Amino acid sequence: MTVRSRLPSGRRGTALVAVALVAVLAAATGGRRRVGAVDTVAGGPTLVVTDERGTELVTAPVSDETEIVIEYTHSVEKTTVRDVYVPRDGELVMTRMEFSSFGAGLPSQADVTERDGRYVYEPPSESYTTLHLKTGHVADHDLIVGDERYDLAGMSDGGAVELTVERRVAPRL
């Protein structure tokens, strides 16, 4: 049985290429593309912070050199604590913790150095595909990405947030 195209002969090749391209794309993505989905193959790494409902609170382009800092007030000591991460291969890698005094939950028996009047703990390499964080108004969690500061506690109304690194063409607006 011969299948005939209704397209003029000059367009048959173009139509076949288009059909083949759609088939390849569907196979490569498992056929699960959503309308308006972001191209996650060609884009650069982006920090994405979502709240408990999945609403994106922050999207920020990052590189391997970008420091991502969770800064908060220790609930007992009332001093500033900074947890510092960098994005690596789609994960968040903790590079250090900075604090001013030893209190509950802080590394009291770890090797720390003193820099600029603060203690600095450099943990063994720990990475997170998803970093889960319960914010709070007492701790007043902030997120610092490069030179930008975000009020995480305020943005999430003291709720939980998740931080991930995704590849995106551009942050969603």
mmCIF file of C-alpha atoms in Angstrom:
data_model
loop_
_atom_site.group_PDB
_atom_site.id
_atom_site.type_symbol
_atom_site.label_atom_id
_atom_site.label_comp_id
_atom_site.label_asym_id
_atom_site.label_seq_id
_atom_site.Cartn_x
_atom_site.Cartn_y
_atom_site.Cartn_z
ATOM 1 C CA MET A 1 0.000 0.000 0.000
ATOM 2 C CA THR A 2 1.348 3.399 -0.935
ATOM 3 C CA VAL A 3 0.749 6.400 1.285
ATOM 4 C CA ARG A 4 0.444 9.665 -0.574
ATOM 5 C CA SER A 5 0.950 13.069 0.942
ATOM 6 C CA ARG A 6 -1.470 15.857 0.220
ATOM 7 C CA LEU A 7 1.385 18.329 0.389
ATOM 8 C CA PRO A 8 3.027 19.546 -2.807
ATOM 9 C CA SER A 9 6.216 17.572 -3.457
ATOM 10 C CA GLY A 10 8.507 20.451 -2.301
ATOM 11 C CA ARG A 11 6.895 20.523 1.130
ATOM 12 C CA ARG A 12 6.879 16.766 1.779
ATOM 13 C CA GLY A 13 10.513 16.767 2.944
ATOM 14 C CA THR A 14 9.903 19.731 5.250
ATOM 15 C CA ALA A 15 6.825 18.077 6.705
ATOM 16 C CA LEU A 16 8.710 14.818 7.297
ATOM 17 C CA VAL A 17 11.538 16.682 9.043
ATOM 18 C CA ALA A 18 9.033 18.524 11.254
ATOM 19 C CA VAL A 19 7.258 15.274 12.172
ATOM 20 C CA ALA A 20 10.590 13.605 12.928
ATOM 21 C CA LEU A 21 11.685 16.554 15.089
ATOM 22 C CA VAL A 22 8.454 16.442 17.087
ATOM 23 C CA ALA A 23 8.864 12.680 17.578
ATOM 24 C CA VAL A 24 12.457 13.072 18.766
ATOM 25 C CA LEU A 25 11.484 15.848 21.183
ATOM 26 C CA ALA A 26 8.574 13.813 22.529
ATOM 27 C CA ALA A 27 10.809 10.788 23.051
ATOM 28 C CA ALA A 28 13.539 12.851 24.716
ATOM 29 C CA THR A 29 11.130 14.467 27.168
ATOM 30 C CA GLY A 30 8.975 11.418 27.713
ATOM 31 C CA GLY A 31 6.123 13.259 26.018
ATOM 32 C CA ARG A 32 5.512 15.252 29.201
ATOM 33 C CA ARG A 33 5.950 18.840 28.025
ATOM 34 C CA ARG A 34 3.576 21.366 29.539
ATOM 35 C CA VAL A 35 2.407 24.426 27.706
ATOM 36 C CA GLY A 36 4.639 27.274 28.839
ATOM 37 C CA ALA A 37 7.235 24.925 30.368
ATOM 38 C CA VAL A 38 10.736 26.321 30.674
ATOM 39 C CA ASP A 39 13.457 24.756 28.546
ATOM 40 C CA THR A 40 15.568 23.015 31.169
ATOM 41 C CA VAL A 41 18.223 21.750 28.773
ATOM 42 C CA ALA A 42 19.797 24.912 27.379
ATOM 43 C CA GLY A 43 19.507 27.192 30.399
ATOM 44 C CA GLY A 44 21.838 28.189 33.166
ATOM 45 C CA PRO A 45 21.581 27.255 36.841
ATOM 46 C CA THR A 46 18.880 29.109 38.738
ATOM 47 C CA LEU A 47 18.189 29.073 42.465
ATOM 48 C CA VAL A 48 14.475 28.432 42.991
ATOM 49 C CA VAL A 49 12.777 28.963 46.355
ATOM 50 C CA THR A 50 9.227 27.673 46.755
ATOM 51 C CA ASP A 51 6.814 27.831 49.668
ATOM 52 C CA GLU A 52 4.648 25.034 51.090
ATOM 53 C CA ARG A 53 2.052 25.509 48.325
ATOM 54 C CA GLY A 54 4.697 25.253 45.592
ATOM 55 C CA THR A 55 4.562 28.976 44.825
ATOM 56 C CA GLU A 56 7.881 30.335 43.615
ATOM 57 C CA LEU A 57 9.070 33.053 45.980
ATOM 58 C CA VAL A 58 12.531 33.660 44.520
ATOM 59 C CA THR A 59 14.277 32.737 41.286
ATOM 60 C CA ALA A 60 17.839 33.945 40.845
ATOM 61 C CA PRO A 61 20.485 33.009 38.295
ATOM 62 C CA VAL A 62 23.573 31.529 39.978
ATOM 63 C CA SER A 63 27.005 30.222 39.044
ATOM 64 C CA ASP A 64 29.512 27.965 40.798
ATOM 65 C CA GLU A 65 30.981 31.067 42.468
ATOM 66 C CA THR A 66 27.672 32.454 43.764
ATOM 67 C CA GLU A 67 27.345 32.283 47.538
ATOM 68 C CA ILE A 68 23.855 31.452 48.735
ATOM 69 C CA VAL A 69 23.489 32.436 52.383
ATOM 70 C CA ILE A 70 20.726 31.607 54.845
ATOM 71 C CA GLU A 71 21.061 34.205 57.602
ATOM 72 C CA TYR A 72 19.036 34.083 60.800
ATOM 73 C CA THR A 73 19.006 35.030 64.478
ATOM 74 C CA HIS A 74 19.765 32.151 66.854
ATOM 75 C CA SER A 75 16.656 31.706 69.016
ATOM 76 C CA VAL A 76 18.559 31.375 72.323
ATOM 77 C CA GLU A 77 21.817 33.264 71.787
ATOM 78 C CA LYS A 78 20.119 36.071 69.794
ATOM 79 C CA THR A 79 23.197 36.300 67.569
ATOM 80 C CA THR A 80 23.453 36.092 63.786
ATOM 81 C CA VAL A 81 24.134 32.723 62.183
ATOM 82 C CA ARG A 82 25.029 32.392 58.499
ATOM 83 C CA ASP A 83 24.865 29.071 56.627
ATOM 84 C CA VAL A 84 26.729 29.424 53.329
ATOM 85 C CA TYR A 85 26.142 27.231 50.253
ATOM 86 C CA VAL A 86 27.315 27.199 46.640
ATOM 87 C CA PRO A 87 25.545 25.580 43.683
ATOM 88 C CA ARG A 88 27.377 22.592 42.187
ATOM 89 C CA ASP A 89 26.004 20.165 39.610
ATOM 90 C CA GLY A 90 22.363 20.939 40.416
ATOM 91 C CA GLU A 91 22.830 20.683 44.194
ATOM 92 C CA LEU A 92 23.523 23.043 47.074
ATOM 93 C CA VAL A 93 26.836 22.365 48.805
ATOM 94 C CA MET A 94 27.338 23.761 52.306
ATOM 95 C CA THR A 95 30.759 25.407 52.509
ATOM 96 C CA ARG A 96 30.653 26.977 55.964
ATOM 97 C CA MET A 97 28.674 28.161 58.964
ATOM 98 C CA GLU A 98 29.486 31.465 60.644
ATOM 99 C CA PHE A 99 28.341 32.298 64.178
ATOM 100 C CA SER A 100 29.274 34.510 67.152
ATOM 101 C CA SER A 101 28.755 32.241 70.148
ATOM 102 C CA PHE A 102 28.279 28.579 70.958
ATOM 103 C CA GLY A 103 24.651 27.688 71.601
ATOM 104 C CA ALA A 104 22.106 24.944 71.065
ATOM 105 C CA GLY A 105 22.393 23.423 67.606
ATOM 106 C CA LEU A 106 25.715 25.090 66.817
ATOM 107 C CA PRO A 107 28.883 23.020 66.305
ATOM 108 C CA SER A 108 30.384 23.217 69.810
ATOM 109 C CA GLN A 109 32.824 20.310 69.450
ATOM 110 C CA ALA A 110 33.896 20.825 65.849
ATOM 111 C CA ASP A 111 37.096 22.412 64.633
ATOM 112 C CA VAL A 112 36.347 26.080 64.078
ATOM 113 C CA THR A 113 38.490 29.039 63.148
ATOM 114 C CA GLU A 114 38.021 32.595 64.265
ATOM 115 C CA ARG A 115 37.685 35.261 61.579
ATOM 116 C CA ASP A 116 36.741 38.871 62.176
ATOM 117 C CA GLY A 117 35.410 38.116 65.672
ATOM 118 C CA ARG A 118 33.181 35.260 64.484
ATOM 119 C CA TYR A 119 33.559 31.488 64.518
ATOM 120 C CA VAL A 120 33.694 29.732 61.161
ATOM 121 C CA TYR A 121 32.944 26.038 60.804
ATOM 122 C CA GLU A 122 33.771 24.340 57.511
ATOM 123 C CA PRO A 123 31.843 21.056 57.511
ATOM 124 C CA PRO A 124 32.729 17.959 55.537
ATOM 125 C CA SER A 125 31.256 18.207 52.065
ATOM 126 C CA GLU A 126 27.475 17.930 52.341
ATOM 127 C CA SER A 127 25.201 18.549 49.398
ATOM 128 C CA TYR A 128 21.451 18.824 49.039
ATOM 129 C CA THR A 129 19.310 18.302 45.971
ATOM 130 C CA THR A 130 16.545 20.050 47.916
ATOM 131 C CA LEU A 131 17.261 22.130 50.993
ATOM 132 C CA HIS A 132 14.244 22.196 53.315
ATOM 133 C CA LEU A 133 14.003 25.169 55.668
ATOM 134 C CA LYS A 134 11.390 26.056 58.277
ATOM 135 C CA THR A 135 11.500 29.815 58.571
ATOM 136 C CA GLY A 136 10.311 31.767 61.554
ATOM 137 C CA HIS A 137 9.593 35.309 62.654
ATOM 138 C CA VAL A 138 11.843 35.015 65.736
ATOM 139 C CA ALA A 139 14.768 33.765 63.665
ATOM 140 C CA ASP A 140 13.804 36.206 60.888
ATOM 141 C CA HIS A 141 15.393 34.120 58.109
ATOM 142 C CA ASP A 142 16.909 36.022 55.212
ATOM 143 C CA LEU A 143 18.269 34.647 51.965
ATOM 144 C CA ILE A 144 21.270 36.346 50.388
ATOM 145 C CA VAL A 145 22.140 35.446 46.804
ATOM 146 C CA GLY A 146 25.216 37.328 45.661
ATOM 147 C CA ASP A 147 24.378 40.951 46.459
ATOM 148 C CA GLU A 148 20.588 40.473 46.740
ATOM 149 C CA ARG A 149 18.828 39.998 50.105
ATOM 150 C CA TYR A 150 15.360 38.447 50.434
ATOM 151 C CA ASP A 151 13.184 38.314 53.569
ATOM 152 C CA LEU A 152 12.352 34.590 53.515
ATOM 153 C CA ALA A 153 10.433 34.654 56.793
ATOM 154 C CA GLY A 154 8.249 37.491 55.546
ATOM 155 C CA MET A 155 7.780 36.072 52.052
ATOM 156 C CA SER A 156 6.697 32.683 53.422
ATOM 157 C CA ASP A 157 4.813 34.113 56.430
ATOM 158 C CA GLY A 158 7.030 32.077 58.743
ATOM 159 C CA GLY A 159 6.343 28.854 56.844
ATOM 160 C CA ALA A 160 8.522 26.196 55.297
ATOM 161 C CA VAL A 161 10.431 26.735 52.057
ATOM 162 C CA GLU A 162 12.472 24.573 49.718
ATOM 163 C CA LEU A 163 15.589 25.657 47.844
ATOM 164 C CA THR A 164 16.669 23.875 44.653
ATOM 165 C CA VAL A 165 18.986 24.598 41.757
ATOM 166 C CA GLU A 166 17.399 24.120 38.337
ATOM 167 C CA ARG A 167 18.565 24.804 34.810
ATOM 168 C CA ARG A 168 16.430 27.531 33.258
ATOM 169 C CA VAL A 169 16.734 29.801 30.271
ATOM 170 C CA ALA A 170 15.740 32.764 32.434
ATOM 171 C CA PRO A 171 14.095 33.131 35.843
ATOM 172 C CA ARG A 172 10.308 33.205 35.723
ATOM 173 C CA LEU A 173 8.780 36.606 36.303
#
